mmCIF file with all atom_site columns, C-alpha atoms in Angstrom:
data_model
loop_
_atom_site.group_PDB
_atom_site.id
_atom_site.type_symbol
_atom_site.label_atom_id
_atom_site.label_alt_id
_atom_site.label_comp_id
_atom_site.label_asym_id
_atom_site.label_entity_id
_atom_site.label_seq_id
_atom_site.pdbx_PDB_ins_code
_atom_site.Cartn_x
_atom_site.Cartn_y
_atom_site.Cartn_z
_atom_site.occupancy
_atom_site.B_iso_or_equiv
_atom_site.pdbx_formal_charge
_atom_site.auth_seq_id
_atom_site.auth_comp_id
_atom_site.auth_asym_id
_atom_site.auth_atom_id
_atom_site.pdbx_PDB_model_num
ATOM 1   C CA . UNK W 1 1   ? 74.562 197.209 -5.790 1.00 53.00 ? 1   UNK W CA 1
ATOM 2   C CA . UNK W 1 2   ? 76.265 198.941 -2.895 1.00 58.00 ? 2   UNK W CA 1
ATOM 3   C CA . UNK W 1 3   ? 76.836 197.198 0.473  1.00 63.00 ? 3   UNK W CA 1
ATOM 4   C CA . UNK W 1 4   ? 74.269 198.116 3.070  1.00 65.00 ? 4   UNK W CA 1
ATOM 5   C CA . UNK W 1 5   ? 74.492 197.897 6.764  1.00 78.00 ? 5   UNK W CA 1
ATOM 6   C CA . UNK W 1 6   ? 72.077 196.049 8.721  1.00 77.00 ? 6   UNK W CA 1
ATOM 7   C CA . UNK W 1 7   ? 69.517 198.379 9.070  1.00 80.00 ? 7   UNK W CA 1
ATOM 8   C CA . UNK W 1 8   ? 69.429 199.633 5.300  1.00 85.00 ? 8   UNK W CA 1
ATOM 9   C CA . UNK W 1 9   ? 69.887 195.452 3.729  1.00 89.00 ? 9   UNK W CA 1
ATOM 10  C CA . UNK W 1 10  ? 66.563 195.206 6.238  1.00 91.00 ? 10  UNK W CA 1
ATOM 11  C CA . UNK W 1 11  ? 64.632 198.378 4.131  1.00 92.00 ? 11  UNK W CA 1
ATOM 12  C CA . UNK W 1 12  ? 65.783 196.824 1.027  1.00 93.00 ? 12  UNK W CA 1
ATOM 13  C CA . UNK W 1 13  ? 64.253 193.465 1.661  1.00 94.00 ? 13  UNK W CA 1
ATOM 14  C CA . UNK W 1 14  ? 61.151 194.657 3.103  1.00 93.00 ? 14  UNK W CA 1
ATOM 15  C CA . UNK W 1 15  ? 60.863 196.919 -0.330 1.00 94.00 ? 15  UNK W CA 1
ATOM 16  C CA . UNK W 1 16  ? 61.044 193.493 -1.698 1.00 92.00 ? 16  UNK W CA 1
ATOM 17  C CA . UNK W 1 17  ? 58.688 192.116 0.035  1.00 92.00 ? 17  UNK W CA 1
ATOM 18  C CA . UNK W 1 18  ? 59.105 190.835 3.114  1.00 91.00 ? 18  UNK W CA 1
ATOM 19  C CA . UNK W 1 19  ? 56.815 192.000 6.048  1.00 92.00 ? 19  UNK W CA 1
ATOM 20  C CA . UNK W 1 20  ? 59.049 194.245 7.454  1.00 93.00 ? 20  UNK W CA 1
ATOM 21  C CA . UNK W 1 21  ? 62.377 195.591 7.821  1.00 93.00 ? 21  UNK W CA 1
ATOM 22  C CA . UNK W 1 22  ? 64.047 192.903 9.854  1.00 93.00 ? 22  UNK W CA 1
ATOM 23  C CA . UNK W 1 23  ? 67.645 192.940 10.993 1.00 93.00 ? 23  UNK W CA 1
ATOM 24  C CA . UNK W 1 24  ? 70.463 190.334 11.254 1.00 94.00 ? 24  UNK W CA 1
ATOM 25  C CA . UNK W 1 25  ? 70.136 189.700 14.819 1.00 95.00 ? 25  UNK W CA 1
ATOM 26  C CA . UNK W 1 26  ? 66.256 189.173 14.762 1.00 95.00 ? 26  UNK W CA 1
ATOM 27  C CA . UNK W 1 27  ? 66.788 186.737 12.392 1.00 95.00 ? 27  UNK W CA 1
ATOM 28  C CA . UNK W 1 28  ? 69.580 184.879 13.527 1.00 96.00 ? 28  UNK W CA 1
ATOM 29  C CA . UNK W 1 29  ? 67.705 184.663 16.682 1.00 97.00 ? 29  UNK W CA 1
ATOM 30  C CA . UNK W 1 30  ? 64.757 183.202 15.073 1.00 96.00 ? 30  UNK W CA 1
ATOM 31  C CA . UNK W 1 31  ? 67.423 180.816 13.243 1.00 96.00 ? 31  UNK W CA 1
ATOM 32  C CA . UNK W 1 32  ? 68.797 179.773 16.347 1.00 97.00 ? 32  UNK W CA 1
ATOM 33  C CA . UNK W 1 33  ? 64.984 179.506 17.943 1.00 96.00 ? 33  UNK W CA 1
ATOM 34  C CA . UNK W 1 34  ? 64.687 176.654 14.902 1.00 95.00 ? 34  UNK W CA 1
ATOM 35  C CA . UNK W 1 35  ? 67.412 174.614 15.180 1.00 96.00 ? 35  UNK W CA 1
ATOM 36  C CA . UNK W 1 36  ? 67.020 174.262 19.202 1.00 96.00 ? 36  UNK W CA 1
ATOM 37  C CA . UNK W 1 37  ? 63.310 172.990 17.898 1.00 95.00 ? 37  UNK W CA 1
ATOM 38  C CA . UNK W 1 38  ? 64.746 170.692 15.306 1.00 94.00 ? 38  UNK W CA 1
ATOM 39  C CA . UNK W 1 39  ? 67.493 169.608 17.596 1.00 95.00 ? 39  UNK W CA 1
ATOM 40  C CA . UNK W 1 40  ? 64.887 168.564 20.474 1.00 94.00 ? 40  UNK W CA 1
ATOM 41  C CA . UNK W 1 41  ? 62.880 166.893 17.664 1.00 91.00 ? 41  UNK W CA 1
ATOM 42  C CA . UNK W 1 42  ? 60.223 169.623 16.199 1.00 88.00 ? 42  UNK W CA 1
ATOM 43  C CA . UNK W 1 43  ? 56.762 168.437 17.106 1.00 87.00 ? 43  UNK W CA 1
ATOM 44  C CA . UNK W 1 44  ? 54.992 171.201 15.051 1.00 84.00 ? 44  UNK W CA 1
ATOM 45  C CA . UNK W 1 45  ? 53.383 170.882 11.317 1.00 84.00 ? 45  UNK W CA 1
ATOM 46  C CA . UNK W 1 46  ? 55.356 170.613 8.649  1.00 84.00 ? 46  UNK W CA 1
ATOM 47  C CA . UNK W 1 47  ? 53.458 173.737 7.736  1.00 84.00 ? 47  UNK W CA 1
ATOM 48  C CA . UNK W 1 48  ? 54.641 175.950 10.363 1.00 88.00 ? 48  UNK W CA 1
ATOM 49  C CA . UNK W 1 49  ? 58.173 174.136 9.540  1.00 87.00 ? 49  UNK W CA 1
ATOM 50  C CA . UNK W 1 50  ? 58.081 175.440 6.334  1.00 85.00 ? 50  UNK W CA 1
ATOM 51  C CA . UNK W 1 51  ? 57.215 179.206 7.760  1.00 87.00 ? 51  UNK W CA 1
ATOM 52  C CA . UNK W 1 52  ? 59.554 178.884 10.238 1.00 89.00 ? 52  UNK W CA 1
ATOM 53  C CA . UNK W 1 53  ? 62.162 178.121 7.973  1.00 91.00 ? 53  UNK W CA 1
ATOM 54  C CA . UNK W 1 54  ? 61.456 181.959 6.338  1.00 92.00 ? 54  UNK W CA 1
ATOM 55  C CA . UNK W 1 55  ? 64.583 183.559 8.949  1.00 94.00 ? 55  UNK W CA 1
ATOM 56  C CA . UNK W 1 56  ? 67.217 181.395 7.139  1.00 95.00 ? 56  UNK W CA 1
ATOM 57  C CA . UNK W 1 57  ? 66.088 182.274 3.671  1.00 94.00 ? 57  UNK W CA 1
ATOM 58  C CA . UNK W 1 58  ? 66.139 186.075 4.408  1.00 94.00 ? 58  UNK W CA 1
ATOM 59  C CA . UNK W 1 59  ? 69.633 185.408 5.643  1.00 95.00 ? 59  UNK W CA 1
ATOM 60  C CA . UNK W 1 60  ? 70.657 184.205 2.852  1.00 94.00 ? 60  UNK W CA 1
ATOM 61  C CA . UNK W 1 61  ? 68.869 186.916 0.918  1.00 94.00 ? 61  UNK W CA 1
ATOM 62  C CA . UNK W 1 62  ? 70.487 189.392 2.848  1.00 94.00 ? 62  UNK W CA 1
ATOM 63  C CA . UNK W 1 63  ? 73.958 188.778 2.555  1.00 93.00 ? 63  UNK W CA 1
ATOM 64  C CA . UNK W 1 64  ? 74.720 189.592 -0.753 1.00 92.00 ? 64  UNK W CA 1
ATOM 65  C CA . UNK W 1 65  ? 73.462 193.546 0.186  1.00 92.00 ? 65  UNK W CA 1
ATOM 66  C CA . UNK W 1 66  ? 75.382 193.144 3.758  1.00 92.00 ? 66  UNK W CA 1
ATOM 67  C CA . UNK W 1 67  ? 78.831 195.118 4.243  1.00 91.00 ? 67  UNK W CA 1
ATOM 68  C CA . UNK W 1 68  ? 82.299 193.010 4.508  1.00 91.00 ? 68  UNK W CA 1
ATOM 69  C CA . UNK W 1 69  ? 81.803 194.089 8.048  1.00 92.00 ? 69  UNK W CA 1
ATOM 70  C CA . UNK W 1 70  ? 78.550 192.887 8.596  1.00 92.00 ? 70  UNK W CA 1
ATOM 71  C CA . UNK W 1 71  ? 79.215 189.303 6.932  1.00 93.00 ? 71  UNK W CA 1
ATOM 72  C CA . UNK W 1 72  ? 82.493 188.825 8.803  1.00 94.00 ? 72  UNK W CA 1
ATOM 73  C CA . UNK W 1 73  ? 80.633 190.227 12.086 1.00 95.00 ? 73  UNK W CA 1
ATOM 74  C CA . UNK W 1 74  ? 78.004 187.265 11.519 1.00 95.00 ? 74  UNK W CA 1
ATOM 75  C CA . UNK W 1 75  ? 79.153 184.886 9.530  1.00 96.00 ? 75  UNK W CA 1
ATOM 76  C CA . UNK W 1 76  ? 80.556 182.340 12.487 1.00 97.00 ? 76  UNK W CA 1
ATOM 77  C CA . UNK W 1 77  ? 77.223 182.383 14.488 1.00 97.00 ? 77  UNK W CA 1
ATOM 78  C CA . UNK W 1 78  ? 75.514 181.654 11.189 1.00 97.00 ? 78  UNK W CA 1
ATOM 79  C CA . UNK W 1 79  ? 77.968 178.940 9.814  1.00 96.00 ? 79  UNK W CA 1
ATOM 80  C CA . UNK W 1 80  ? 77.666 177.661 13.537 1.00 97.00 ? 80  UNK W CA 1
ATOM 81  C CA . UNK W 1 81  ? 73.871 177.090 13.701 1.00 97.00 ? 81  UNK W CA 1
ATOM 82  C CA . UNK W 1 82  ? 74.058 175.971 9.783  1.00 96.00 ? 82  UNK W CA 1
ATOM 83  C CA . UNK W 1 83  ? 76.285 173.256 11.354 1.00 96.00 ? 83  UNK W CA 1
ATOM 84  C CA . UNK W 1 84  ? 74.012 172.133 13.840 1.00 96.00 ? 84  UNK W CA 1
ATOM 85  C CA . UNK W 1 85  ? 70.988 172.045 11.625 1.00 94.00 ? 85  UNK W CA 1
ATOM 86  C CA . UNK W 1 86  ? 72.841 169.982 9.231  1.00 93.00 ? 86  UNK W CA 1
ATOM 87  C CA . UNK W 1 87  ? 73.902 167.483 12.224 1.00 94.00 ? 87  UNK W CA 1
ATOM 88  C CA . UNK W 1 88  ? 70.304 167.493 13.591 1.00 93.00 ? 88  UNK W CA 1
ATOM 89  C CA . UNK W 1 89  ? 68.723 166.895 9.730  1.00 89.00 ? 89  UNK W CA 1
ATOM 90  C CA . UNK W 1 90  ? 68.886 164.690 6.742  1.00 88.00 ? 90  UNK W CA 1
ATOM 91  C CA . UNK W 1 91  ? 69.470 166.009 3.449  1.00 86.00 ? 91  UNK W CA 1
ATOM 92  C CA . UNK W 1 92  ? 67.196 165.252 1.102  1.00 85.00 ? 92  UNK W CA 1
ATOM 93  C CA . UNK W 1 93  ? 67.199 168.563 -1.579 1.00 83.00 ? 93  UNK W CA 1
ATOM 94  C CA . UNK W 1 94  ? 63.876 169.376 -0.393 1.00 78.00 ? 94  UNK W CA 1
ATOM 95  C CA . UNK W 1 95  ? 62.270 166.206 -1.688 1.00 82.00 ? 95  UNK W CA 1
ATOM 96  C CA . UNK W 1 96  ? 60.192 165.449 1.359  1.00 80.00 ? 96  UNK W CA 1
ATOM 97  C CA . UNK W 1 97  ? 58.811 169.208 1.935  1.00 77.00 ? 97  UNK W CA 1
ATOM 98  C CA . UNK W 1 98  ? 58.334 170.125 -2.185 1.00 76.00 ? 98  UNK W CA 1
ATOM 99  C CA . UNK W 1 99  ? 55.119 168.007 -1.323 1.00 74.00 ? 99  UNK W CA 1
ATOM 100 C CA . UNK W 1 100 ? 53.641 170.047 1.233  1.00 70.00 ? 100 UNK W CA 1
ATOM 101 C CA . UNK W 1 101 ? 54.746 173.429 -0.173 1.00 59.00 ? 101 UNK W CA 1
ATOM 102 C CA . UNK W 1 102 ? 55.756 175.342 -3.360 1.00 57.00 ? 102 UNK W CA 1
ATOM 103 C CA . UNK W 1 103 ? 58.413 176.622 -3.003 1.00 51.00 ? 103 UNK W CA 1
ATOM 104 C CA . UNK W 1 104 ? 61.390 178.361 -4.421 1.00 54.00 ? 104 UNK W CA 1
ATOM 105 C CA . UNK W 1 105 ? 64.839 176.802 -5.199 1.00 52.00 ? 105 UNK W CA 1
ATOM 106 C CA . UNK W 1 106 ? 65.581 176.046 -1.644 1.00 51.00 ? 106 UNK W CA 1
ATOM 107 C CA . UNK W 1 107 ? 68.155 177.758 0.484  1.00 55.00 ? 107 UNK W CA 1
ATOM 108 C CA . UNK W 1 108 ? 68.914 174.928 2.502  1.00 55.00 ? 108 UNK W CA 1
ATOM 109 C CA . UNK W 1 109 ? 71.883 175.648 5.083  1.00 57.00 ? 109 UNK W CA 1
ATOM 110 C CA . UNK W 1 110 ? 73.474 172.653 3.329  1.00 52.00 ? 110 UNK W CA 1
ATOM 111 C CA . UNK W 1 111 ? 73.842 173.856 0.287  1.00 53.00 ? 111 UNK W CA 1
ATOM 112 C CA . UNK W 1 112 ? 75.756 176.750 1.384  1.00 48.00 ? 112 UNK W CA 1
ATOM 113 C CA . UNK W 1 113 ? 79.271 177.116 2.832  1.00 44.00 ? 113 UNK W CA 1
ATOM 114 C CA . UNK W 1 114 ? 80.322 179.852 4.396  1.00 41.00 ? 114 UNK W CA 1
ATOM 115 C CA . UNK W 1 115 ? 83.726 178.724 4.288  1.00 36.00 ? 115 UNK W CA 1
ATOM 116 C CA . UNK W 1 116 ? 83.262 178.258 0.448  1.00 40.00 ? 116 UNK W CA 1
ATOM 117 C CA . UNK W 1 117 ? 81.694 181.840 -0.319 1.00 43.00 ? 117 UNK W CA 1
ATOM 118 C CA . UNK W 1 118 ? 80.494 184.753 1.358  1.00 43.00 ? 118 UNK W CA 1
ATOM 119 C CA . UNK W 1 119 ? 76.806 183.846 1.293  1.00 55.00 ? 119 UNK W CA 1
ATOM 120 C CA . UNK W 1 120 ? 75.732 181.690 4.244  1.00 61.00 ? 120 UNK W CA 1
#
């Protein structure tokens, strides 16, 4: 598949399903809106965690139809809020949510590196 910028990766996710054609920065903002929750100790349901948790997993479904410009552009704000979720969090492979939700393999910040690969 051909690189896409911003706009275009946000088309081709919304074609995919998603609600609408989002771009990088809304969803890094929503990202960082999370982890300032988590980090002051989220007091909502673990349902609305679980939603809320939807602007990482685009992320990460996004980079693989991002340009090289686009992932280096972003890549250190991601990495960087990856970093504090992990500090502000316990791993646990999804364990404790999996009862409260169906979901997917998860995309957990944790499991991803961005030093490692090119997918945050």
């Amino acid at each position: 598949m051909e690189p896409h910028n911003e706009q275009a990766a946000g088309e081709v996710l919304h074609q995919r399903g998603w609600r609408k054609a989002f771009t990088v920065q809304e969803m890094v903002d929503k990202w960082a809106w999370l982890v300032g929750k988590v980090e002051d100790g989220y007091s909502h349901l673990v349902d609305e965690y679980t939603n809320n948790l939807y602007s990482r997993n685009w992320l990460h479904e996004a980079w693989p139809i991002l340009t090289e410009r686009e992932i280096v552009l972003w890549t250190p704000q991601i990495k960087a809020l990856d970093d504090r979720f992990r500090a502000a969090t316990v791993f646990d492979d999804g364990i404790a949510l999996s009862q409260f939700a169906r979901q997917a393999p998860p995309t957990d910040p944790r499991q991803h590196d961005a030093r490692e690969s090119a997918e945050p």
